[in-house]
Amino acid sequence: MATEIDGVIECRPGARLWGPDDEDSVWHAAMELWLLNIGNAYDALACLFGIRNTYGFQPLAADRGLPADVSETVAGEHAAWGLDSVHGTTWITWAELLAADWHETDASGKRSRWPEMPRTGGPRGA
């Protein structure tokens, strides 16, 4: 059975304008991940979230659940899936992606995270 990544990129435009603690600095669903067309991307799932991690990578963000301040849109979509349809739920911030060591290797020491990311590219500066 295939394992696919499904999710949403969220942003908080009010945080930049009014600060992260302002009442209008809430998360908004901005883009569905399927638009990135990454297919099954088992290598990326392993590196980022520890799913299908036969490589032995130390995942960046495994099993975090939904963020406490997730947007209503994402919370509603997640609830609609039902727990028996979801393999795992987690999230990662852009700051974490930028700070990640993309040259860190898997358990064998032969594969780095960078070549394992989808060929559409990784975060800028990686």
PDB file of N, CA and C in Angstrom, residues 22 29 36 46 60 63 67 102 105 110 117 119 121:
ATOM      1  N   ASP A  22      -0.124  39.078  18.731  1.00  0.00           N
ATOM      2  CA  ASP A  22      -1.321  39.855  18.437  1.00  0.00           C
ATOM      3  C   ASP A  22      -2.488  38.914  18.147  1.00  0.00           C
ATOM      4  N   ALA A  29      -4.567  28.540   6.301  1.00  0.00           N
ATOM      5  CA  ALA A  29      -4.174  27.553   5.298  1.00  0.00           C
ATOM      6  C   ALA A  29      -3.828  28.312   4.024  1.00  0.00           C
ATOM      7  N   LEU A  36       2.677  20.575  -4.870  1.00  0.00           N
ATOM      8  CA  LEU A  36       4.117  20.431  -5.095  1.00  0.00           C
ATOM      9  C   LEU A  36       4.442  19.184  -5.908  1.00  0.00           C
ATOM     10  N   ALA A  46      10.938   9.856   5.075  1.00  0.00           N
ATOM     11  CA  ALA A  46      11.891   9.299   6.041  1.00  0.00           C
ATOM     12  C   ALA A  46      12.728  10.406   6.671  1.00  0.00           C
ATOM     13  N   LEU A  60      13.500  14.829  11.352  1.00  0.00           N
ATOM     14  CA  LEU A  60      13.485  16.199  11.859  1.00  0.00           C
ATOM     15  C   LEU A  60      12.250  16.493  12.703  1.00  0.00           C
ATOM     16  N   ASP A  63       6.034  12.538  14.644  1.00  0.00           N
ATOM     17  CA  ASP A  63       4.959  12.315  15.632  1.00  0.00           C
ATOM     18  C   ASP A  63       4.682  13.492  16.563  1.00  0.00           C
ATOM     19  N   PRO A  67      -0.275  21.099  15.551  1.00  0.00           N
ATOM     20  CA  PRO A  67       0.118  22.206  16.430  1.00  0.00           C
ATOM     21  C   PRO A  67      -1.086  22.702  17.231  1.00  0.00           C
ATOM     22  N   TRP A 102      21.443  19.492   6.251  1.00  0.00           N
ATOM     23  CA  TRP A 102      21.047  18.733   5.058  1.00  0.00           C
ATOM     24  C   TRP A 102      22.137  17.770   4.611  1.00  0.00           C
ATOM     25  N   THR A 105      23.964  12.363   7.623  1.00  0.00           N
ATOM     26  CA  THR A 105      23.809  11.093   6.915  1.00  0.00           C
ATOM     27  C   THR A 105      22.866  10.141   7.645  1.00  0.00           C
ATOM     28  N   LYS A 110      26.236   6.754   4.461  1.00  0.00           N
ATOM     29  CA  LYS A 110      26.451   6.866   3.012  1.00  0.00           C
ATOM     30  C   LYS A 110      25.478   7.807   2.315  1.00  0.00           C
ATOM     31  N   MET A 117      15.922  14.462  -0.746  1.00  0.00           N
ATOM     32  CA  MET A 117      14.770  15.340  -0.887  1.00  0.00           C
ATOM     33  C   MET A 117      14.249  15.253  -2.305  1.00  0.00           C
ATOM     34  N   ARG A 119      13.275  15.884  -6.012  1.00  0.00           N
ATOM     35  CA  ARG A 119      14.110  16.569  -7.008  1.00  0.00           C
ATOM     36  C   ARG A 119      13.576  17.937  -7.395  1.00  0.00           C
ATOM     37  N   GLY A 121      13.585  20.199  -5.409  1.00  0.00           N
ATOM     38  CA  GLY A 121      14.456  21.077  -4.635  1.00  0.00           C
ATOM     39  C   GLY A 121      14.116  21.074  -3.167  1.00  0.00           C
TER      40      GLY A 121
END
